Coordinates of C-alpha atoms in Angstrom, one line a residue:
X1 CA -133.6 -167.4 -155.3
X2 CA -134.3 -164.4 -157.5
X3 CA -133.9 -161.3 -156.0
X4 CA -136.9 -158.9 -155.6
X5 CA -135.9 -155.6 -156.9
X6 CA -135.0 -155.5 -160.6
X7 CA -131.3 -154.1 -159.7
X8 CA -130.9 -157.9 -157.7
X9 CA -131.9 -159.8 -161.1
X10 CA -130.0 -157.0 -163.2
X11 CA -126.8 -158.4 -161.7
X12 CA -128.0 -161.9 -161.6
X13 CA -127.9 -161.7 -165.7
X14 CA -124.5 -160.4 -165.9
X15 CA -123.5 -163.0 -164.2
X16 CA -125.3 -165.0 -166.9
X17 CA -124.1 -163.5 -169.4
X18 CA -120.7 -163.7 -168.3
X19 CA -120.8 -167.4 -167.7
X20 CA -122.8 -168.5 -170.7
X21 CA -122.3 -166.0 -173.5
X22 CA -123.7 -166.4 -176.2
X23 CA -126.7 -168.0 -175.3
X24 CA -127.9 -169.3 -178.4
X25 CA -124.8 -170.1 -180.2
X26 CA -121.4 -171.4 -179.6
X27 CA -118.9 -169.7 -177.1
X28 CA -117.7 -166.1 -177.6
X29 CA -115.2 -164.0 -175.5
X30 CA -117.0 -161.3 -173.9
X31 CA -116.8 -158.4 -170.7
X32 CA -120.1 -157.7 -169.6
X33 CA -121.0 -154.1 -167.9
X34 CA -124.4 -152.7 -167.1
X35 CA -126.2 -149.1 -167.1
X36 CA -124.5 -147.9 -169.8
X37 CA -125.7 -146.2 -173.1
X38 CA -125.9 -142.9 -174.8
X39 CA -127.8 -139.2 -173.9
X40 CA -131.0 -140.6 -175.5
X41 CA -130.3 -144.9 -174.2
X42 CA -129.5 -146.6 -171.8
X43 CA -128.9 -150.4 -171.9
X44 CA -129.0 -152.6 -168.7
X45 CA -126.8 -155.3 -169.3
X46 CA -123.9 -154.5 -172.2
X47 CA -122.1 -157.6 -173.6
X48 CA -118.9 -156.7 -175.4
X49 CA -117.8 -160.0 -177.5
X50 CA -114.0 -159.6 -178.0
X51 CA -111.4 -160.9 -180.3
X52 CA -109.3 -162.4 -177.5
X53 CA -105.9 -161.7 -179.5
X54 CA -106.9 -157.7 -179.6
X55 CA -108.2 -157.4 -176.2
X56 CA -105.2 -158.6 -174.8
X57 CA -103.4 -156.1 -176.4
X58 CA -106.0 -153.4 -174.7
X59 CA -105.3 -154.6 -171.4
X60 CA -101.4 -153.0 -172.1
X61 CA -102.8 -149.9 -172.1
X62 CA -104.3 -150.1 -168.8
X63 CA -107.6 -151.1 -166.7
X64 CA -108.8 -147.5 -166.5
X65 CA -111.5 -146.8 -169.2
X66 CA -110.0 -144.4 -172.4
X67 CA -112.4 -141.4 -172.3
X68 CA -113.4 -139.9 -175.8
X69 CA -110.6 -137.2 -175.3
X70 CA -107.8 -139.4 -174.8
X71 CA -109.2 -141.9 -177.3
X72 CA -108.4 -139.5 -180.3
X73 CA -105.2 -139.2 -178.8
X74 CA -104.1 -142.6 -178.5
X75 CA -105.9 -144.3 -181.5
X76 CA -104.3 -141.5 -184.2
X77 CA -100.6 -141.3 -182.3
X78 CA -97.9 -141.9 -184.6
X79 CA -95.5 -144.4 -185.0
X80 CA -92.6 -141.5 -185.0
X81 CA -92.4 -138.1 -183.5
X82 CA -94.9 -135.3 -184.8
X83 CA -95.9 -132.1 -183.4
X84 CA -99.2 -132.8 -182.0
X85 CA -101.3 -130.8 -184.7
X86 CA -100.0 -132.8 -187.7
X87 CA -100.2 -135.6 -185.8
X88 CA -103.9 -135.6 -184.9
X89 CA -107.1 -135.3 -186.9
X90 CA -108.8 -131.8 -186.9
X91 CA -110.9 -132.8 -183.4
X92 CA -114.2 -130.7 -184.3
X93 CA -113.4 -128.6 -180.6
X94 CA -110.4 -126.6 -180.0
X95 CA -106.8 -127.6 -180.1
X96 CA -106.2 -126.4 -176.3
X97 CA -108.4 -129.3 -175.4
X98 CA -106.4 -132.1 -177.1
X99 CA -103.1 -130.3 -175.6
X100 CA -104.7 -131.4 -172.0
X101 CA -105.9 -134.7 -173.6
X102 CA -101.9 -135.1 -174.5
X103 CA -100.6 -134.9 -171.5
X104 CA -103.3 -136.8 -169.8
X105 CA -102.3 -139.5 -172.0
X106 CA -99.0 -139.4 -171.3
X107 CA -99.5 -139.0 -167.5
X108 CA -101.5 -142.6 -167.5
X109 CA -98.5 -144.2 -169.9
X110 CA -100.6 -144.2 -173.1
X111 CA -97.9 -142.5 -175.1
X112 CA -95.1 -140.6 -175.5
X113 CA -94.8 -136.8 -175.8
X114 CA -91.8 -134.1 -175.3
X115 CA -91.4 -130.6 -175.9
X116 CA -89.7 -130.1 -179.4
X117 CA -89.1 -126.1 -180.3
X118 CA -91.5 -125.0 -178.2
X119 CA -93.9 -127.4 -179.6
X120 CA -95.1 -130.7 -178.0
X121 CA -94.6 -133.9 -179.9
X122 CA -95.9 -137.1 -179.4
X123 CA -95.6 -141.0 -180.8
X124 CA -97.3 -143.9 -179.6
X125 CA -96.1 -146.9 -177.3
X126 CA -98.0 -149.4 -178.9
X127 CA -100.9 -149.3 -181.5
X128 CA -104.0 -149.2 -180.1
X129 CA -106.3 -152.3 -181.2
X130 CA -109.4 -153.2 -183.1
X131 CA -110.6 -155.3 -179.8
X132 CA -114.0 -154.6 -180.1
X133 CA -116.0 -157.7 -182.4
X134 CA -119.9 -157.0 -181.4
X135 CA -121.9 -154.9 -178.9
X136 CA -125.2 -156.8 -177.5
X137 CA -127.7 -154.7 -175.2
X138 CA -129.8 -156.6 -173.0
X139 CA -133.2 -155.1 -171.2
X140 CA -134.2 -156.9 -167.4
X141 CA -137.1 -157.1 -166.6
X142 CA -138.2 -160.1 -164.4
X143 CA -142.1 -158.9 -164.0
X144 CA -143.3 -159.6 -167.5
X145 CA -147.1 -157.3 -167.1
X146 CA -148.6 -155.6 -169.6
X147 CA -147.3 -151.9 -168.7
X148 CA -143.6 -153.0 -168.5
X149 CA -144.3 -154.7 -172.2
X150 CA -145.4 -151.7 -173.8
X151 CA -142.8 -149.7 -172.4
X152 CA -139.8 -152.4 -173.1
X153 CA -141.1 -152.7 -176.6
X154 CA -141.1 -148.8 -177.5
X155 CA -137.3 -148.7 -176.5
X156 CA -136.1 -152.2 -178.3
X157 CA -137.9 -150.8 -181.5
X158 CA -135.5 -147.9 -180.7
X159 CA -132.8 -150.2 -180.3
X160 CA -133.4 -152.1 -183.6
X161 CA -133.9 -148.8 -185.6
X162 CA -130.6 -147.3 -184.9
X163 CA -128.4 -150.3 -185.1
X164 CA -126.1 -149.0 -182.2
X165 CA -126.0 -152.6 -180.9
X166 CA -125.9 -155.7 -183.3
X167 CA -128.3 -157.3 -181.3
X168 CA -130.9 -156.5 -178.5
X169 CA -132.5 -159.0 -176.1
X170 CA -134.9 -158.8 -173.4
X171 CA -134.5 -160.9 -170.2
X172 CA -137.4 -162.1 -168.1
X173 CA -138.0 -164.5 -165.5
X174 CA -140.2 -167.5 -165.9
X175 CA -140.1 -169.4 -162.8
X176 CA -143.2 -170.2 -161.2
X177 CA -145.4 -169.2 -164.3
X178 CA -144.8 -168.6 -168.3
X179 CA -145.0 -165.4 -169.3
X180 CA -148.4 -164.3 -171.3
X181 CA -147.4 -165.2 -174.6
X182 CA -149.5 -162.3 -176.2
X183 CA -146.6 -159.8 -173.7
X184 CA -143.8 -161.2 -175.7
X185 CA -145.4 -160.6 -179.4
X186 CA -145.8 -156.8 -178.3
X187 CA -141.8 -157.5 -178.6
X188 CA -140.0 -156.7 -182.2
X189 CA -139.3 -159.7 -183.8
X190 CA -135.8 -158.3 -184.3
X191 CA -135.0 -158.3 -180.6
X192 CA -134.3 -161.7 -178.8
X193 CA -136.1 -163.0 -175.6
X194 CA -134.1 -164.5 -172.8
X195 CA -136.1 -166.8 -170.2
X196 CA -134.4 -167.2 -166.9
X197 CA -134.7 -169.2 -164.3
X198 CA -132.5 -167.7 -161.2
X199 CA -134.6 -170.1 -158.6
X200 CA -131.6 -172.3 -158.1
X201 CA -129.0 -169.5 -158.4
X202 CA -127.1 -168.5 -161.1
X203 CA -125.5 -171.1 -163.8
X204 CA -124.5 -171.8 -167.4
X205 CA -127.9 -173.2 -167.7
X206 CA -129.8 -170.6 -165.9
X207 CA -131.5 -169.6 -168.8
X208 CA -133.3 -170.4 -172.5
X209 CA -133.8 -168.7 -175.6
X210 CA -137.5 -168.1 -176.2
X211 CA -136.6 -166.0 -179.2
X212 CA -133.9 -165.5 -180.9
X213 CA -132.3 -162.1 -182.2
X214 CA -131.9 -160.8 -185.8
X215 CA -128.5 -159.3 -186.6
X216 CA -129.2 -155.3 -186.5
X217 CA -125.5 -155.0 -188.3
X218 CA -125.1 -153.5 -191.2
X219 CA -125.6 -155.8 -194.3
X220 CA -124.0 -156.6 -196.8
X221 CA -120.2 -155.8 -195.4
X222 CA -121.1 -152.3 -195.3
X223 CA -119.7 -150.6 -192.0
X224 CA -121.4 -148.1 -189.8
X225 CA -120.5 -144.2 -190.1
X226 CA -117.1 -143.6 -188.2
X227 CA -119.6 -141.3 -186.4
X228 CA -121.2 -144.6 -184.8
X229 CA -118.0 -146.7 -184.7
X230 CA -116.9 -144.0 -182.4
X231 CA -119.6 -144.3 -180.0
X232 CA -119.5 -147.7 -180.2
X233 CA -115.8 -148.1 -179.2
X234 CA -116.6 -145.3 -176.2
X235 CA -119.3 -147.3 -174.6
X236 CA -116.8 -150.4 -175.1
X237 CA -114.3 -148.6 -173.4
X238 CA -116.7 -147.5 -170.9
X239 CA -118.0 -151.0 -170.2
X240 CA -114.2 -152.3 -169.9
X241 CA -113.5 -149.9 -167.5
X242 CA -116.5 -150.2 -165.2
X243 CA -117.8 -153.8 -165.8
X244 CA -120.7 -155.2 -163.7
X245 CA -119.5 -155.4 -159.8
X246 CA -118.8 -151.3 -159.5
X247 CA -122.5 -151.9 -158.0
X248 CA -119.9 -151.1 -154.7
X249 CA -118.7 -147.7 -155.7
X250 CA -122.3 -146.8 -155.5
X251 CA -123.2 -148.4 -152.0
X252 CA -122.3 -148.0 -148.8
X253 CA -119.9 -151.6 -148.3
X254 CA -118.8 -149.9 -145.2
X255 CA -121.6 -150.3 -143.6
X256 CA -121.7 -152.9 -141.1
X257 CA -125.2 -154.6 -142.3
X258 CA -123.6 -154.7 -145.9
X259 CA -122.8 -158.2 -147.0
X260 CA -122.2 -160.5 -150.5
X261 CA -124.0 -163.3 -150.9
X262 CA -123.5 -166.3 -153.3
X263 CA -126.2 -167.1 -155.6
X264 CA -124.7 -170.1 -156.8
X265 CA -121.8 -168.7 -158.9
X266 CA -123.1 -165.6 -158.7
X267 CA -121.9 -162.8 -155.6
X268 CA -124.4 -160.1 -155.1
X269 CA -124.6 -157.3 -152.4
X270 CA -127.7 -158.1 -149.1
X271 CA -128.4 -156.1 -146.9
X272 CA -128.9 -158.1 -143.7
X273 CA -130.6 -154.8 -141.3
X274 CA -133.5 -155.1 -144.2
X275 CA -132.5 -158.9 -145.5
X276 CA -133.2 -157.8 -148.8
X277 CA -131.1 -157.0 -151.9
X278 CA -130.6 -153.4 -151.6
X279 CA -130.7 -150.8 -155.0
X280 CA -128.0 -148.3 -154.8
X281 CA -130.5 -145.7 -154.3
X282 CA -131.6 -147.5 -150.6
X283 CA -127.6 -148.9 -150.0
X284 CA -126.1 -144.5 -148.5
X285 CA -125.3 -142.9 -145.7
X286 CA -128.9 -141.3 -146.0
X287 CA -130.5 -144.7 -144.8
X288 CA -131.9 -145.1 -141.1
X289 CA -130.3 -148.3 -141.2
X290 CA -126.9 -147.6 -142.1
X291 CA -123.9 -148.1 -139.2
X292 CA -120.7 -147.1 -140.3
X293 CA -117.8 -150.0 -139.4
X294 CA -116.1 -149.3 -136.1
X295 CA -112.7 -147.4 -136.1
X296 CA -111.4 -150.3 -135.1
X297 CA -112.7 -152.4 -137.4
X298 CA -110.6 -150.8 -140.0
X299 CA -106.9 -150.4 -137.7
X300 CA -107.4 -153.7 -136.1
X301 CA -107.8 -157.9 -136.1
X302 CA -109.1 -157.8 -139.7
X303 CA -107.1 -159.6 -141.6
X304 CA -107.5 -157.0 -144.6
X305 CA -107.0 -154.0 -144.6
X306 CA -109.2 -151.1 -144.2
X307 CA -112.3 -153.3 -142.6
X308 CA -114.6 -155.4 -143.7
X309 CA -115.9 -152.9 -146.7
X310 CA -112.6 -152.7 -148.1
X311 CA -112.9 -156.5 -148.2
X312 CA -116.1 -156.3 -150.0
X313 CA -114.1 -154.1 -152.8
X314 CA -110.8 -156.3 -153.1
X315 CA -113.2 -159.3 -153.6
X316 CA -114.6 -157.7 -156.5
X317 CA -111.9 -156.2 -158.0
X318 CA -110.3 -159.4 -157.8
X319 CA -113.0 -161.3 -160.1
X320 CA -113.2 -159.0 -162.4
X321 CA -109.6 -158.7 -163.4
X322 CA -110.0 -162.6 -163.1
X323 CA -112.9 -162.2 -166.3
X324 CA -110.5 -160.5 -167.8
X325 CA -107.4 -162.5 -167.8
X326 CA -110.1 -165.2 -168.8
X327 CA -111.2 -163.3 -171.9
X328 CA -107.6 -162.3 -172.8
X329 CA -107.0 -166.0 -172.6
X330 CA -110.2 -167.4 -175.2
X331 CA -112.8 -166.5 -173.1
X332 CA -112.7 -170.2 -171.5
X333 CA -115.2 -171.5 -169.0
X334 CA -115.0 -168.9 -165.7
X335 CA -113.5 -170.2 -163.1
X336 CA -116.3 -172.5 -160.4
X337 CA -114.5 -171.1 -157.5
X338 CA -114.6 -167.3 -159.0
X339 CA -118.5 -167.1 -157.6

């Protein structure tokens, strides 16, 4: 069954998303991530359709997102040894602060560097590749009512008129009833509507297209400012780093009452002191409900180490380096016993 709070049917449509992508169109290779964005945005799903070819060749450099310092590093290395200066594109902020971004680079294996006549030098290990196809930004919201329209309408108009994304949908659930037809026109026409049906768990065919999305890409094979394909390739990197299950690093999976629970091929975190899906907000130390694991727990007859919650982590980290090798690999069907 759905989950009640939105954050439940948030990570019910990654799932989705991951499974079925792209809804109403063939098969396309694509990570999915949530709660990511910019200052003035932020998206709740993020699909990231990949070339599978060039995001293989990402994964060399890493699972560890490539923050917007190390990023002008390691896209603008050289092929051959360069004193950094020459090497890099004036960075807008001062040269001190690449010097750091260097050798942070070359402390995580992105490139090379070494100290020339008092001057540090530096050539890549590999170029870094043009993985990133098309972003898609998704809005949840399974309670279709009139207030939630108004307000999911103001910020896909937003979406639409800045073109960030190449597409925006909104995701709502129908089971039970349809949604008020006269909620969805209050929709742009640009942005698609996704109609789920979670009632059964989460599948390929959890969901139809009740409208489908215009292409907010620039026309005409023009290509956005390199202001924007920056951002663009920073949220990427952020959503390859982060993905959808790092719901955990938020919670409290250490807690004793903290369990996953299949939703068909879906896992998502229950709480079973409240037997509810819990937000991240209710899942901390600060709740009355919360029981750390026992000492021993953690030391003793658990067959993985560091207790139950470490469990809970290993589990995910596991699946989603499993998307990933999937991706890499075509962006196949995802495994049936994954979730």
């Amino acid at each position: 069954m759905t989950p009640d709070a939105e954050f439940g049917y948030e990570l019910l449509v990654c799932r989705y998303a991951e499974l079925a992508w792209h809804p109403s169109d063939d098969p396309r290779p694509a990570i999915v991530s949530r709660q990511l964005g910019t200052e003035d945005r932020r998206w709740d799903t993020v699909v990231i359709e990949v070339d599978p070819a060039a995001f293989a060749a990402r994964r060399a450099f890493g699972d560890r997102t490539i923050d917007s310092d190390l990023l002008h590093v390691v896209r603008h290395a050289p092929a051959e040894w360069a004193w950094y200066r020459d090497a890099l594109p004036h960075p807008g902020y001062p040269w001190r602060y690449v010097r750091q971004a260097v050798h942070r680079a070359a402390g995580r294996d992105l490139i090379e560097k070494r100290r020339r006549n008092n001057r540090i030098q530096l050539r890549r290990k590999r170029p870094y590749p043009d993985w990133v196809e098309r972003i898609v930004a998704v809005e949840n919201k399974p309670d279709l009512d009139r207030s939630a329209a108004d307000r999911l309408a103001d910020q896909l108009v937003h979406d639409v008129e800045t073109g960030l994304a190449d597409e925006a949908w909104l995701a709502t659930e129908t089971t039970g009833e349809c949604v008020e037809p006269a909620l969805l026109r209050e929709m742009p026409v640009e942005a698609g509507i996704l109609a789920t049906d979670f009632s059964a768990g989460v599948h390929a065919d959890a969901a139809d297209v009740a409208w489908h999305p215009s292409d907010l890409g620039p026309a005409g094979g023009e290509r956005r400012d390199p202001e924007t394909e920056t951002l663009r390739l920073e949220i990427a990197e952020r959503a390859y780093g982060k993905g959808w299950r790092s719901f955990a690093d938020t919670m409290r999976p250490d807690c004793r009452h903290f369990e996953l629970r299949r939703e068909d091929r879906a896992l998502v975190p229950y709480c079973a002191a409240k037997e509810k899906v819990p937000t991240g907000r209710e899942c901390s130390g600060s709740c009355p409900e919360f029981s750390p694991e026992p000492p021993q727990w953690r030391t003793k007859g658990w067959p993985i180490e560091g207790g139950p919650g470490k469990g809970v982590e290993l589990v995910l980290d596991r699946r989603r380096e499993r998307e990933r090798d999937r991706v890499a690999d075509g962006g196949g069907d995802s495994d049936g016993d994954d979730e």
